[in-house]
Amino acid sequence: DSAAFDEEVKSVCPYCGVGCQLSFKLRDGRIAWVDGVDGPANEQRLCVKGRFGFDYVDHPHRLKTPLIRRDDAPPKGLNVDPADLSTHFREATWQEALDRAAGGLAALRTDHGGPAVAGFGSAKCSNEEAYLFQKLIRQGFGHNNVDHCTRLCHASSVAALMENVGSGAVTATFNEIENADCAIVIGANPVENHPVAATYFKQFAKRGGKLIVMDPRGVGLGRYASHMVRFRPGTDVAMLNAVMHVIVEERLYDEQYIQGFTENWEAMKAHLKGFPPEKMAEICGVEAETLRTVARTFAGARAGMIFWGMGISQHIHGTDNSRCLISLALMCGHVGRPGTGLHPLRGQNNVQGASDAGLIPMFLPDYQSVGDDGVRSRFRDIWASGDFSAEKGLTVVEIMDAVHDGRIRGMYIMGENPAMSDPDVEHAREALAKLEHLVVQDIFLTETANYADVILPATAWAEKAGTVTNTNRQVQMGRPAVAPPGQAKPDWWITVELARRLGLDWDYGHPRDVFAEMKRSMKSLDNITWERLEREAVTYPSLSPDDPGQPIVFGDGFPRPEGRARFTPAAIVPPDDTPDAEYPMILITGRQLEHWHTGSMTRRAQVLDGLEPEASCSMHPKTLRRLGVGPGDMVRLSTRRGSLLVMARADRAISEDNVFMPFAFVEAAANILTNPALDPYGKIPEFKFSAVRVEKT
Ligand code: SF4
């Protein structure tokens, strides 16, 4: 009913990497409801989060005033009541809070050197905010200890893609599935985590496309699959090498493509000899004949795509897992043509854009290496800056370790919540408590903000302007729809004010000024202007001012030496945390449809919280019977890191020796249990495999 709203504002969903375009319908200056609009990734569709998950912006817990920790506050801990912050914090003016925030960081820089201060930016902020944040750490503190949640998400996928195809982004949009006749979806649960993308996958299957779903869990997309392959957690490399073994053995590969566009094929072929499906079946728990069928189906397709999620990336062998998927696509020639491609389904709404903007410790914007003197020199010119370190910075988990050993003493955290999202989260919380000076910028008193010395209230996505880049490489414009509460300010404004107080000569009046500077160093933004984004979404690369962008890349070679992609053989590396008699089962953590990451927004959205108000873990009904536990009963989960109580749920999609648990609930924080062991290349922790004991309480 168009009469029921006063105004509408077109923007982008703040949750997942699908990047659905939506329209905020406003009444009396507030969001009354949300509709999907015709964006390139969603064609008017929205999932339950995009449609009903917006009222957190009006929640009474919103931070409205800058806060400074009281001199007589209790010791730092997870102990602040979000409804009454006055026990720990006092209100301050922006002037005082910014002076205190910057002054504390500057003092650490003077006393201990720039590397004593690290930064976590956010994939929930805009491209411009991510760019400014990494610039602040690099220019202001002279080093690269700046990271964000990509490290916990697809860092290993990006490491493998950079190594083997020369670019960390997807080679084809997910919508390209409409031109495919076969697709593998592995280690992903798009029905819950990328729901609108999942609608395209379902349509593909209904039209007769061969959908191969591979996962330890019987994920929802399995109902639509021509082949549902459930394998043992952590055995991805064994399984994928076996599939590739069959393709080599039966000569199903695309010889012409391999000769024209790849390197290291002979070494790959030799390596794969050691992975016959009959032998690998014992490891991965999938029958050899099924592995042969998958190989024949994918290799025999006219056009095939591979989609993967964090079931692939969040392992100590996450980079190896992605190397296998890349090799599988390359040997079949399934890259660079309509209906083909490699697509890691990116998690957060702007994790692609924040990574592109340089919010990572090893790369400046557009993945330009910090170790390259020429690259740093160009950035020094653009920034009118002194030099900064050529050394790769520390990653998310490494930064917390560096706090424990005293190398890092202060942090600036914008929109991230490591007190919930880090593996072995008690270790991270102890690190946050140990910091001499912690500045947190957010929209709510997150668990991380409990430990802050200064809290800077930020605007929510619906309250500010900025661009974001989704999993498809589509750059889209977010627009302010409603006024921020109290004195909350946009993240970019706060970062600029801190930079000025840290002695940097920054002069930006609007995010479009930042975007203009980004274009000077980022080739990916060629032909993409702020003015253009006001009118339309653009997929990078865009080849001309009129080109809507290239949904498929690398049809004529790769951004690597001689234009060739590389086969990198992967050996089997067992999971770090081995089950034994004391911890006999396997814990897998992840997300669920209604809640987003650490729950700071969705648990304050009435409909979403109403649908899923309580923490739970899921086990097979037979497992529950064996434990003498009924659905709804409380169980104790214990790993080598910690222990918690949580409600049990029955779910036939979980294997009998597995437990699945979402990580959005502070009262049963799954990351108390998870393992901080890291993949050596992507430095991503092994969230997807922890040895666990389950006990009846
Ligand atoms: Fe938002 Fe993702 Fe749902 Fe689209 S699919 S509405 S982007 S959460």
XYZ file of C-alpha atoms and ligand atoms in Angstrom:
705
model
C 0.000 0.000 0.000
C 1.928 3.018 -1.274
C -0.176 5.373 0.875
C 1.181 3.720 3.974
C 4.669 5.170 3.666
C 5.915 8.734 3.354
C 9.133 8.062 1.494
C 11.291 5.215 0.244
C 15.081 4.976 0.123
C 16.915 2.418 -1.990
C 19.909 0.729 -0.374
C 21.585 -2.637 0.136
C 20.951 -5.321 2.769
C 23.411 -5.101 5.681
C 23.725 -8.843 6.296
C 25.197 -11.373 3.888
C 27.487 -11.195 0.893
C 24.667 -11.756 -1.596
C 24.129 -7.986 -1.477
C 20.399 -7.806 -2.122
C 19.123 -4.393 -3.041
C 16.204 -3.273 -0.934
C 13.952 -0.326 -0.345
C 13.408 1.115 3.127
C 9.787 2.248 3.383
C 9.683 5.169 5.821
C 6.830 6.450 7.914
C 7.233 9.345 10.372
C 11.021 9.197 9.896
C 11.296 5.532 10.854
C 11.610 2.329 8.836
C 8.113 0.877 8.574
C 9.049 -2.095 6.401
C 11.467 -3.261 3.739
C 10.869 -4.512 0.197
C 13.235 -6.154 -2.248
C 14.101 -4.155 -5.366
C 15.551 -5.135 -8.693
C 19.247 -5.417 -7.860
C 21.590 -7.474 -10.027
C 22.022 -10.142 -7.356
C 18.473 -10.467 -6.072
C 15.886 -9.376 -8.674
C 13.509 -8.223 -5.911
C 14.042 -11.233 -3.650
C 14.924 -10.935 0.037
C 15.337 -13.498 2.779
C 13.907 -13.257 6.280
C 16.871 -11.209 7.542
C 16.662 -8.630 4.770
C 12.889 -8.386 5.090
C 12.416 -8.440 8.852
C 15.843 -7.814 10.373
C 15.930 -4.011 10.362
C 14.349 -2.853 13.637
C 17.653 -3.178 15.509
C 18.318 0.395 14.351
C 15.630 1.599 16.806
C 16.630 -0.696 19.655
C 16.963 1.018 23.064
C 20.460 -0.472 23.436
C 21.817 1.678 20.596
C 24.873 3.682 21.654
C 23.929 7.354 21.473
C 26.726 9.175 23.293
C 30.511 8.832 23.414
C 31.551 6.963 26.557
C 34.726 6.880 28.637
C 35.496 4.153 31.175
C 34.995 5.432 34.689
C 38.033 5.695 36.949
C 36.167 3.626 39.546
C 34.828 1.022 37.074
C 35.047 -2.647 38.095
C 37.908 -4.656 36.540
C 37.527 -5.230 32.798
C 35.467 -8.262 31.899
C 32.292 -9.363 30.190
C 30.318 -7.673 32.935
C 28.466 -4.599 31.634
C 24.665 -4.514 31.537
C 23.756 -3.108 28.090
C 20.670 -1.492 29.636
C 22.755 0.418 32.228
C 26.240 1.384 31.128
C 26.723 3.898 33.950
C 28.325 1.331 36.264
C 31.373 1.193 33.970
C 31.248 4.235 31.688
C 30.512 7.932 31.896
C 29.118 10.035 29.068
C 31.498 12.409 27.337
C 31.426 15.008 24.595
C 32.744 13.983 21.176
C 35.652 16.358 21.706
C 36.680 14.734 24.991
C 36.114 11.160 23.794
C 38.044 11.625 20.550
C 40.892 13.365 22.393
C 41.004 10.542 24.929
C 40.789 7.818 22.256
C 43.494 9.306 20.027
C 45.603 10.474 22.978
C 45.839 6.963 24.423
C 46.850 5.456 21.083
C 49.359 8.266 20.432
C 50.935 7.761 23.862
C 51.504 4.061 23.137
C 53.023 5.031 19.779
C 55.411 7.445 21.517
C 56.356 5.126 24.371
C 56.519 1.771 22.587
C 56.533 2.496 18.841
C 53.768 2.279 16.223
C 53.533 -1.538 16.240
C 52.255 -1.392 19.832
C 48.885 -0.405 18.338
C 46.822 -2.693 16.057
C 43.465 -2.308 14.346
C 40.483 -4.478 13.467
C 38.242 -2.869 10.858
C 34.952 -4.284 9.721
C 33.316 -5.947 6.734
C 30.065 -4.385 7.919
C 31.320 -0.897 7.091
C 31.498 0.695 3.662
C 34.372 0.475 1.197
C 35.324 4.039 2.044
C 35.379 3.292 5.783
C 37.495 0.177 5.273
C 39.933 2.150 3.135
C 40.260 4.928 5.714
C 40.734 2.453 8.537
C 43.659 0.627 6.916
C 45.160 3.957 5.894
C 44.975 5.179 9.486
C 46.895 2.179 10.818
C 49.491 2.225 8.022
C 50.031 5.965 7.847
C 49.456 6.700 11.516
C 51.388 3.821 13.067
C 53.764 2.831 10.258
C 52.943 -0.862 10.037
C 50.434 -3.380 8.680
C 48.882 -4.900 11.805
C 45.385 -4.307 10.486
C 42.861 -7.002 9.658
C 39.166 -7.851 9.761
C 36.789 -10.791 9.720
C 37.853 -12.027 6.291
C 40.561 -13.778 8.329
C 37.854 -15.887 9.956
C 35.899 -16.404 6.762
C 37.553 -16.908 3.367
C 41.212 -15.940 3.938
C 42.332 -19.410 2.882
C 40.165 -19.315 -0.257
C 41.674 -15.954 -1.182
C 45.210 -17.281 -0.540
C 44.591 -20.199 -2.912
C 42.894 -18.056 -5.555
C 45.677 -15.435 -5.458
C 48.287 -18.171 -5.773
C 46.675 -20.152 -8.558
C 44.498 -17.826 -10.644
C 46.103 -14.498 -9.659
C 42.982 -12.849 -8.197
C 41.143 -13.337 -4.922
C 37.621 -12.552 -6.140
C 35.089 -14.844 -7.787
C 35.651 -15.667 -11.466
C 31.899 -15.624 -12.128
C 28.795 -14.259 -10.439
C 26.528 -16.803 -8.771
C 23.761 -15.819 -11.194
C 25.869 -17.438 -13.936
C 24.510 -20.759 -12.697
C 21.624 -20.146 -15.097
C 24.069 -20.861 -17.945
C 25.584 -23.958 -16.305
C 24.485 -27.553 -16.648
C 26.361 -28.781 -13.571
C 27.264 -27.116 -10.276
C 29.093 -28.319 -7.186
C 28.157 -26.656 -3.897
C 30.601 -27.814 -1.240
C 31.098 -26.901 2.412
C 28.330 -24.343 2.179
C 24.773 -24.103 3.420
C 23.357 -21.360 1.191
C 19.744 -22.041 2.153
C 20.614 -20.566 5.573
C 23.662 -18.411 4.886
C 23.135 -17.062 1.354
C 19.391 -17.603 1.070
C 18.710 -15.526 -2.025
C 21.650 -17.103 -3.878
C 20.142 -20.443 -2.861
C 16.940 -19.560 -4.727
C 18.957 -19.402 -7.966
C 20.576 -22.746 -7.150
C 17.164 -24.327 -6.532
C 15.804 -22.941 -9.805
C 18.836 -24.354 -11.593
C 18.133 -27.798 -10.165
C 14.416 -27.579 -10.955
C 15.271 -26.775 -14.569
C 17.236 -30.011 -14.724
C 20.730 -28.759 -13.876
C 22.929 -31.342 -12.166
C 23.419 -30.053 -8.628
C 26.114 -31.859 -6.631
C 25.977 -30.934 -2.949
C 28.931 -32.091 -0.850
C 28.961 -31.536 2.898
C 29.318 -33.429 6.171
C 25.799 -32.229 7.028
C 22.678 -32.949 5.052
C 22.239 -29.251 4.295
C 18.924 -27.889 3.005
C 20.051 -27.620 -0.606
C 20.470 -31.394 -0.583
C 16.729 -31.756 -1.208
C 17.290 -30.273 -4.654
C 20.525 -32.115 -5.419
C 20.980 -34.728 -8.100
C 23.845 -36.001 -5.920
C 24.035 -35.388 -2.158
C 27.480 -36.467 -0.986
C 28.044 -36.498 2.763
C 31.639 -36.896 3.805
C 33.528 -37.051 7.081
C 34.526 -33.599 8.421
C 38.087 -32.611 7.586
C 38.570 -35.123 4.742
C 38.018 -32.681 1.869
C 41.466 -33.105 0.294
C 41.212 -36.903 0.235
C 37.769 -36.737 -1.355
C 38.569 -34.044 -3.932
C 41.868 -35.636 -4.922
C 40.003 -38.903 -5.461
C 37.498 -37.138 -7.738
C 40.389 -35.612 -9.697
C 42.170 -38.992 -9.777
C 39.173 -40.407 -11.656
C 39.177 -37.498 -14.111
C 42.826 -38.203 -14.903
C 42.474 -41.979 -14.928
C 39.488 -41.893 -17.273
C 41.003 -39.047 -19.343
C 37.953 -36.859 -18.767
C 40.006 -33.674 -18.540
C 40.093 -30.855 -21.089
C 43.511 -31.275 -22.679
C 43.191 -28.221 -24.910
C 42.280 -25.913 -22.038
C 45.025 -27.321 -19.836
C 47.645 -26.797 -22.544
C 46.405 -23.307 -23.391
C 45.778 -21.802 -19.993
C 47.529 -23.671 -17.169
C 50.891 -24.749 -15.764
C 52.192 -27.600 -13.581
C 49.796 -30.180 -15.039
C 52.302 -32.997 -15.237
C 53.183 -32.617 -11.535
C 49.476 -32.548 -10.683
C 48.787 -35.712 -12.662
C 51.664 -37.509 -10.973
C 50.472 -36.375 -7.537
C 46.915 -37.568 -8.108
C 48.059 -41.132 -8.771
C 48.303 -41.563 -4.990
C 44.573 -40.936 -4.411
C 42.512 -43.790 -5.911
C 38.853 -43.529 -4.863
C 38.814 -47.039 -3.412
C 41.532 -46.010 -0.949
C 40.182 -42.491 -0.282
C 36.680 -43.873 0.353
C 37.933 -45.298 3.651
C 39.116 -41.837 4.722
C 36.274 -39.620 3.552
C 33.430 -42.086 4.096
C 32.067 -41.747 0.535
C 31.778 -44.829 -1.650
C 34.273 -45.047 -4.490
C 31.501 -45.366 -7.050
C 29.951 -42.112 -5.825
C 33.296 -40.345 -6.173
C 33.546 -41.709 -9.726
C 30.023 -40.501 -10.522
C 30.806 -37.004 -9.246
C 33.971 -36.909 -11.363
C 32.176 -38.064 -14.511
C 29.228 -35.708 -13.975
C 31.316 -32.587 -13.385
C 33.959 -33.310 -16.015
C 31.341 -34.347 -18.543
C 29.321 -31.150 -18.161
C 29.250 -28.597 -20.954
C 29.574 -25.817 -18.353
C 30.217 -26.348 -14.638
C 30.574 -24.061 -11.632
C 31.973 -24.639 -8.142
C 30.612 -22.772 -5.113
C 32.121 -23.140 -1.690
C 31.707 -21.810 1.804
C 33.390 -21.915 5.153
C 33.132 -25.666 5.379
C 36.011 -25.534 2.920
C 37.889 -22.496 4.206
C 37.794 -22.852 8.017
C 40.332 -25.643 8.376
C 44.049 -25.753 8.973
C 44.062 -27.188 5.446
C 41.602 -24.586 4.131
C 44.035 -23.319 1.484
C 44.656 -26.911 0.349
C 40.897 -27.471 0.114
C 40.543 -24.454 -2.176
C 43.594 -25.475 -4.203
C 41.789 -28.747 -4.939
C 38.622 -26.970 -6.065
C 40.607 -24.643 -8.312
C 42.451 -27.591 -9.852
C 39.190 -29.461 -10.369
C 37.669 -26.550 -12.297
C 40.850 -25.945 -14.306
C 41.320 -29.535 -15.434
C 37.748 -29.591 -16.727
C 38.120 -26.211 -18.446
C 35.284 -24.865 -16.311
C 36.565 -21.302 -15.917
C 36.125 -18.191 -18.048
C 33.082 -19.197 -20.107
C 29.350 -18.610 -19.538
C 28.083 -21.026 -16.889
C 31.539 -21.825 -15.562
C 33.577 -20.462 -12.695
C 34.966 -20.533 -9.194
C 32.835 -18.842 -6.576
C 33.680 -18.742 -2.865
C 30.387 -17.495 -1.385
C 31.578 -14.483 0.616
C 30.046 -14.172 4.066
C 29.631 -10.612 5.260
C 27.850 -7.944 3.195
C 31.088 -6.076 2.450
C 33.847 -8.602 3.082
C 34.789 -8.515 -0.596
C 34.899 -4.713 -0.622
C 36.751 -4.356 2.684
C 39.400 -6.803 1.441
C 39.638 -4.984 -1.900
C 40.084 -1.730 0.041
C 43.191 -3.085 1.777
C 41.817 -3.998 5.195
C 44.231 -6.924 5.382
C 47.760 -7.163 6.757
C 49.581 -8.341 3.646
C 48.021 -6.186 0.959
C 47.334 -2.548 0.253
C 44.154 -1.724 -1.734
C 43.562 -3.970 -4.759
C 45.826 -6.701 -3.296
C 49.010 -4.744 -3.965
C 51.753 -6.241 -1.856
C 53.034 -4.259 1.130
C 56.475 -5.754 0.413
C 56.699 -4.122 -3.034
C 58.759 -0.906 -2.785
C 57.157 0.545 -5.920
C 53.659 -0.063 -4.562
C 54.459 1.554 -1.206
C 56.063 4.486 -2.981
C 52.856 5.054 -5.016
C 50.754 4.990 -1.863
C 53.162 7.387 -0.137
C 52.612 9.792 -3.037
C 48.832 9.464 -2.944
C 48.723 9.786 0.827
C 51.466 12.458 0.995
C 52.873 10.208 3.656
C 56.121 8.933 5.119
C 57.132 5.299 4.616
C 55.476 2.417 6.414
C 56.633 -1.130 6.996
C 57.275 -3.513 4.102
C 56.593 -6.446 6.427
C 53.291 -8.291 6.313
C 51.288 -7.446 9.416
C 49.821 -9.782 11.980
C 46.441 -11.410 11.362
C 43.368 -11.484 13.650
C 44.357 -14.447 15.808
C 48.044 -13.472 15.779
C 47.175 -9.976 17.011
C 45.459 -11.445 20.084
C 48.535 -13.609 20.733
C 50.713 -10.492 20.412
C 48.587 -8.766 23.060
C 49.245 -11.661 25.406
C 53.000 -11.478 24.889
C 53.104 -7.676 25.263
C 53.991 -6.689 21.686
C 50.605 -5.035 21.209
C 49.299 -2.780 23.967
C 46.514 -0.817 22.341
C 43.789 -1.443 19.748
C 41.299 0.454 17.667
C 38.359 -1.823 16.827
C 35.662 -0.666 14.426
C 32.548 -2.833 14.175
C 34.186 -6.180 14.949
C 33.420 -8.378 17.910
C 36.433 -10.596 18.661
C 35.105 -11.263 22.173
C 32.570 -13.487 20.396
C 34.056 -14.269 17.004
C 37.619 -15.364 17.772
C 38.413 -19.044 18.261
C 39.192 -20.029 21.868
C 37.342 -16.874 22.776
C 38.337 -16.853 26.456
C 41.918 -16.339 25.247
C 40.725 -13.370 23.130
C 38.712 -11.909 26.012
C 41.752 -12.127 28.297
C 43.751 -10.284 25.631
C 41.123 -7.533 25.388
C 41.171 -7.139 29.174
C 44.949 -6.873 29.108
C 45.099 -4.022 26.592
C 46.311 -0.741 28.071
C 44.094 1.260 25.732
C 41.137 -0.058 23.739
C 38.991 2.153 21.503
C 35.786 0.506 20.262
C 33.532 2.068 17.656
C 30.167 0.361 17.194
C 26.406 0.697 17.194
C 25.813 -1.427 20.312
C 27.725 -2.276 23.450
C 29.110 -5.453 21.902
C 30.843 -8.055 24.032
C 34.105 -6.485 22.811
C 32.981 -2.998 23.870
C 32.660 -4.357 27.432
C 36.468 -4.157 27.536
C 36.818 -0.667 26.005
C 38.435 2.402 27.502
C 36.620 4.657 25.055
C 33.436 3.801 23.141
C 32.548 5.830 20.057
C 28.877 5.521 18.952
C 28.569 4.846 15.238
C 25.709 5.027 12.777
C 24.064 1.871 11.482
C 24.092 1.011 7.789
C 20.606 2.478 7.234
C 21.856 5.810 8.570
C 24.818 6.585 6.313
C 26.075 6.822 2.742
C 28.715 4.511 1.342
C 29.467 1.848 -1.229
C 29.691 -1.911 -0.671
C 30.870 -4.799 -2.853
C 29.099 -8.142 -2.745
C 30.243 -11.696 -3.428
C 29.611 -11.116 -7.160
C 32.093 -8.176 -7.356
C 29.086 -5.864 -7.711
C 29.714 -2.404 -6.258
C 26.503 -0.876 -4.945
C 25.417 2.316 -3.211
C 24.072 2.401 0.325
C 22.017 5.459 1.236
C 20.964 7.017 4.520
C 17.290 6.341 5.157
C 16.843 7.447 8.757
C 18.531 9.833 11.188
C 21.064 8.324 13.592
C 20.122 8.152 17.283
C 21.493 10.761 19.663
C 25.016 11.825 18.796
C 26.007 8.718 16.781
C 28.295 9.528 13.836
C 29.287 7.684 10.633
C 32.342 5.466 11.006
C 34.228 7.359 8.286
C 33.751 10.650 10.187
C 35.018 9.139 13.432
C 38.115 7.650 11.769
C 38.906 11.004 10.136
C 38.603 12.807 13.483
C 40.928 10.278 15.142
C 43.433 10.590 12.275
C 43.562 14.355 12.660
C 44.245 13.979 16.370
C 47.001 11.497 15.553
C 48.713 14.205 13.499
C 47.560 13.201 10.004
C 46.588 15.886 7.547
C 43.304 14.353 6.387
C 40.630 16.345 4.642
C 37.499 14.458 3.610
C 34.064 16.046 3.722
C 32.033 13.100 2.395
C 32.530 9.412 1.500
C 32.607 10.425 -2.185
C 35.925 12.223 -1.490
C 37.328 8.969 -0.114
C 36.026 7.015 -3.098
C 37.761 9.474 -5.447
C 41.062 8.827 -3.629
C 40.525 5.055 -3.753
C 40.190 5.246 -7.535
C 43.715 6.685 -7.752
C 45.215 3.416 -6.477
C 42.595 0.773 -7.387
C 42.434 -0.354 -11.007
C 39.421 -2.493 -10.125
C 37.443 0.766 -9.849
C 38.306 1.929 -13.373
C 35.188 3.303 -15.063
C 33.291 3.179 -11.756
C 32.475 6.583 -10.303
C 30.426 7.672 -7.308
C 28.004 9.416 -9.663
C 27.579 6.236 -11.676
C 26.935 4.196 -8.521
C 24.208 6.661 -7.591
C 22.420 5.431 -10.739
C 23.386 1.767 -11.048
C 25.315 -1.154 -9.584
C 28.524 -1.932 -11.467
C 30.365 -5.253 -11.526
C 34.126 -4.857 -11.556
C 36.005 -5.000 -13.844
C 34.033 -2.515 -15.927
C 35.662 -1.975 -19.312
C 34.092 1.368 -20.207
C 31.875 4.028 -18.623
C 28.884 2.246 -20.198
C 29.928 -1.321 -19.383
C 27.791 -2.681 -16.512
C 30.788 -4.875 -15.727
C 32.090 -8.341 -16.464
C 30.204 -11.187 -14.729
C 32.798 -13.688 -15.988
C 36.551 -13.098 -16.023
C 39.658 -14.900 -17.261
C 38.226 -16.165 -20.545
C 41.439 -15.142 -22.270
C 44.009 -15.935 -19.589
C 44.817 -15.208 -15.973
C 46.600 -12.330 -14.196
C 49.621 -14.579 -13.626
C 52.940 -15.124 -15.406
C 52.265 -15.969 -19.074
C 48.549 -15.678 -18.355
C 48.452 -19.230 -16.997
C 46.622 -20.550 -13.942
C 48.486 -23.067 -11.802
C 47.763 -26.550 -10.538
C 49.018 -26.764 -6.961
C 48.910 -30.335 -5.624
C 47.546 -30.739 -2.087
C 48.494 -33.488 0.374
C 46.266 -34.781 3.162
C 46.739 -32.864 6.423
C 44.682 -34.245 9.324
C 42.642 -31.871 11.499
C 44.571 -30.365 14.393
C 42.272 -31.427 17.218
C 42.090 -35.215 17.140
C 39.077 -36.942 18.735
C 39.955 -39.496 21.415
C 38.243 -41.345 24.251
C 37.907 -38.141 26.282
C 36.621 -35.954 23.404
C 35.089 -38.525 21.027
C 32.781 -36.428 18.816
C 33.354 -33.628 16.283
C 31.991 -30.110 16.780
C 31.189 -28.031 13.699
C 30.239 -24.381 14.224
C 28.443 -22.101 11.802
C 25.482 -19.840 11.295
C 21.729 -20.230 11.079
C 19.214 -18.434 8.881
C 17.766 -16.090 11.503
C 20.956 -14.871 13.165
C 23.907 -13.050 11.831
C 27.399 -13.771 13.116
C 27.778 -12.673 16.744
C 24.104 -11.716 16.981
C 24.604 -8.050 17.880
C 22.001 -6.953 15.306
C 19.725 -9.945 14.743
C 19.253 -10.701 18.419
C 17.926 -7.152 18.681
C 15.563 -7.599 15.727
C 12.189 -8.640 17.090
C 11.038 -11.067 14.401
C 14.403 -12.811 14.052
C 14.952 -13.119 17.772
C 11.384 -14.316 18.169
C 12.032 -17.109 15.653
C 15.304 -18.240 17.237
C 15.519 -16.889 20.777
C 17.736 -19.537 22.310
C 21.155 -21.072 21.822
C 21.111 -24.692 20.762
C 23.308 -27.442 19.418
C 22.074 -30.050 16.967
C 22.690 -33.790 17.038
C 21.240 -36.830 15.323
C 18.238 -38.336 17.184
C 20.182 -41.586 17.631
C 23.007 -39.684 19.303
C 20.541 -38.021 21.647
C 19.043 -41.409 22.533
C 22.498 -42.849 23.178
C 23.231 -39.947 25.524
C 19.856 -40.321 27.236
C 18.954 -36.777 26.242
C 15.700 -35.486 24.773
C 15.280 -32.543 22.382
C 15.055 -29.404 24.534
C 17.234 -30.827 27.322
C 20.417 -29.061 28.345
C 23.745 -30.742 27.585
C 27.309 -29.875 28.469
C 29.753 -29.534 25.568
C 33.444 -29.632 26.456
C 36.565 -29.341 24.323
C 40.233 -28.951 25.156
C 39.617 -25.151 25.383
C 36.475 -24.871 27.490
C 33.005 -25.984 28.367
C 29.426 -24.666 28.179
C 25.787 -25.602 28.696
C 23.408 -25.477 25.750
C 20.020 -26.824 24.698
C 20.062 -29.956 22.517
C 18.095 -30.233 19.296
C 17.368 -33.276 17.173
C 18.450 -33.027 13.551
C 18.739 -35.978 11.187
C 20.975 -33.894 8.923
C 23.822 -34.211 11.438
C 26.000 -37.323 11.353
C 25.879 -39.476 14.462
C 29.352 -38.527 15.685
C 28.966 -34.787 14.930
C 27.512 -31.819 16.805
C 26.563 -28.579 15.061
C 26.341 -25.273 16.914
C 25.759 -21.655 15.774
C 28.018 -18.977 17.261
C 25.594 -16.057 17.695
C 24.662 -16.569 21.362
C 26.748 -15.008 24.138
C 25.118 -17.139 26.839
C 26.470 -20.257 25.103
C 29.313 -18.829 23.032
C 30.379 -21.584 20.640
C 33.831 -20.069 20.315
C 34.627 -20.955 23.920
C 35.012 -24.408 22.391
C 36.721 -23.803 19.037
C 40.344 -24.349 18.098
C 42.687 -21.421 17.278
C 45.053 -23.612 15.219
C 45.723 -21.774 11.942
C 45.989 -22.644 8.272
C 49.623 -21.729 7.488
C 48.774 -19.738 4.326
C 45.449 -18.003 4.967
C 45.960 -17.863 8.771
C 42.332 -18.900 9.225
C 41.415 -20.886 12.359
C 39.916 -24.373 12.298
C 36.353 -23.483 13.311
C 34.962 -26.483 11.479
C 36.606 -29.241 13.491
C 36.929 -29.509 17.268
C 37.064 -32.746 19.249
C 34.176 -32.496 21.724
C 32.567 -34.396 24.582
C 28.804 -34.186 25.069
C 27.307 -34.965 28.474
C 23.818 -35.104 29.851
C 23.359 -32.561 32.660
Fe 20.239 -9.846 2.989
Fe 21.690 -11.962 2.253
Fe 19.137 -12.243 2.868
Fe 19.843 -10.976 0.646
S 20.184 -13.140 1.103
S 18.246 -10.343 2.084
S 21.707 -9.940 1.307
S 20.769 -11.618 4.266
